[in-house]
Amino acid sequence: MTNSAVVLADAAAYAAAVEEAAQAAAAYYATGESTLDDDAYDRLVRGIAGYEQEHPQEVLANSPTGKVAGGAATGDVPHTVPMLSLDNVFSAEQFVTWTASLERRIGRPVAAWSVEPKLDGLAVAARYRAGRLEQLITRGDGTAGEDVSHAIGTVVGLPGELAEPVTIEMRGEILMTNEQFDRANTVRTEHGGAPFANPRNGAAGTLRAKDRAYTVEMTFFAYGALPLPDSGELTDTLAELPHSEVLAYVAGLGVHTAADTDVAPRTVTTVEEVQSRVEEVAALRASLPFGIDGIVIKADLAADQREAGSGTRAPRWAIAYKLPAVEKVTRLLGVEWNVGRTGIIAPRAVLEPVEIDGSTVSYATLHNPADITRRDLRLGDRVMVYKAGDIIPRIEAPVAHLRTGDEKPIEFPEACPQCGSEIDTSEQRWRCVRGRSCRLVASVSYAAGRDQLDIEGLGATRVVQLVDAGLVTDFADLFTLERDQLLGLERMGETSTDNLLAAIETARTQPLSRVFCALGVRGTGRSMSRRIARYFADMDRIRTADEEELQRVDGIGKEKATGVVAELVELAPLIEKLVAAGVNMTEPGATPPPAPGEEGERTADAAADGAGGLPLDGMTVVVTGAMTGALEKLSRNEMNELIERAGGKSSSSVSKRTTLLVAGEKAGSKRTKAEDLGIRIAAPDEFAELLAGFLPSEV
């Protein structure tokens, strides 16, 4: 984690930095459209603080170090209690120093810590009187905020009426989840507006917007509550409750908290446990359906909070442990057009290199031409780039107010960049009219991959040889290759030839789920291919299924069903070749669906479990951590297949619906969550013993 600061050489540089920070904060808290990304702003403020520490006599009145974050967007509704912001730390060392300072201040160790996500939204206060939501107020300058009560009714997690008729103020963050952000930008552009640059920008603009022709949904997460002047005995109750119990009370009233997320607030007793939870939350960041930019650590007991007190801008009993930025502003230098294995022509942004989350980012996804048009992207634009964990970076939107007029339109290709053929532009995702034939090597290599047909010894180099020799025009041709043909290729001796033919022969017997996955039907992948194969049981039933029948498979909606039906028509010649070559077209252990009107609808799981008596019958299983023993060599996809063959349903996340967690080495947060929920946990060896009859023969 970076904790570097901008170095300010003299008073003039300091004054300029203060002015830049003030302007950036004003834009950030008013509309979210700051000229600086979070990391740049943090480094600037740390530089200002460092200069002020050395030159206390030169501190300017508008310095951000003495103001509540959000102070630029003031309002005229007074807060009953100041709505402060938080001080930050950027490393484990800084956190330890802060905890030592806090414990010196209160004269004893902190009894318990509450560790919760720092949500990337806007702080608001929601006032309830006699249980009814009456007013919504922004943080403003910490002493007074802006009335945004017009947004009541558009915020998920803020009920119009509480479970009890209490008078109380909920404090929390309003944000847009990733799904809400995508939907908001679609609606906004349909009404002629420019897309929001990021979810925070979207929430800031939407919260303050009045009299729009459309409605955009947001989400509220409570992080605390306090009594209003006429709250009665609730005032004394809330004053003595630990912070963790306040959150539980809030949730009991029906207000949304982070308790039901993968980064639920957790109470721990040691600094080491805090650090461990910080690492767990940071690791989960990329998979969350909403943005976080850090972890908030608070002294849990009311007595510890009272004795620590608060400064003018932040409480002394809480700190924000900031995570590395996953969002930066950089320049769009160009657009490359790449052709995928199914012929899809995908644009890729070429960026001015920028460091995000510990790695240098030079490229980002652009989805499709329609997305470029919708976002009004131009070459030379300053763009907001988002990256989290190992997810491919993506461009959120241009930072339109930074345009100079020198930006140029992005040119779309008129012919396939790979082979020069015509382009089918009838759908949002453009495609070469030659489809899979355009990228034959990629298509065959994908089909031969470990999670598809698993043909060992058939790498991309060997596929190129086969294609160049005219021996393969699609992956069905692999099953008609002859020994003499392979021996005639360069660097193919008798041993390597026999090994490859043996691997191909094994692939001929793979289950239908893998064969279907090898087809590369757009909109399906490994898990969806398994669900389709286990529902229909054989290829003929899949091919004759209509859109309505396909929608009975878990996870397939109308749009995807339409696409699958169309793809299977296109793939009919390839499927016929596979059948003629003797490739297996059935799914072991699956039973076909009933005829229409016989037994009603069923799920893919019910189709697979028709025989009954399977060891994981009806169970939802999550696998986490490093597997050992008999399971060590299985990929995660193979583990999922194993679970489903044994009658279970594989899942990637732990929830109340989880039946069993298979926990290997370094299981981490999923094991902790399973323990909290009382879910059965099995070690890899125990799980392997349970499924002994279902393990692959080579294991």
Short mmCIF file of C-alpha atoms in Angstrom, two decimals, residues 23 188 283 313 324 380 443 520 522 548 633 671 675:
data_model
loop_
_atom_site.label_atom_id
_atom_site.label_comp_id
_atom_site.label_asym_id
_atom_site.label_seq_id
_atom_site.Cartn_x
_atom_site.Cartn_y
_atom_site.Cartn_z
CA GLN A 23 -11.27 22.80 -5.94
CA ARG A 188 -29.39 8.32 -18.46
CA ALA A 283 -9.03 -9.78 -0.70
CA ARG A 313 -12.90 17.11 11.91
CA PRO A 324 -4.74 1.19 -2.80
CA GLY A 380 -7.20 11.95 -26.37
CA SER A 443 -11.30 -22.01 -31.49
CA GLY A 520 -17.98 -22.35 -27.29
CA ARG A 522 -21.71 -17.60 -26.81
CA GLU A 548 -39.03 -21.71 -23.44
CA LYS A 633 -4.49 -32.24 -8.75
CA ARG A 671 -14.21 -20.56 6.53
CA GLU A 675 -18.22 -20.96 11.21
#
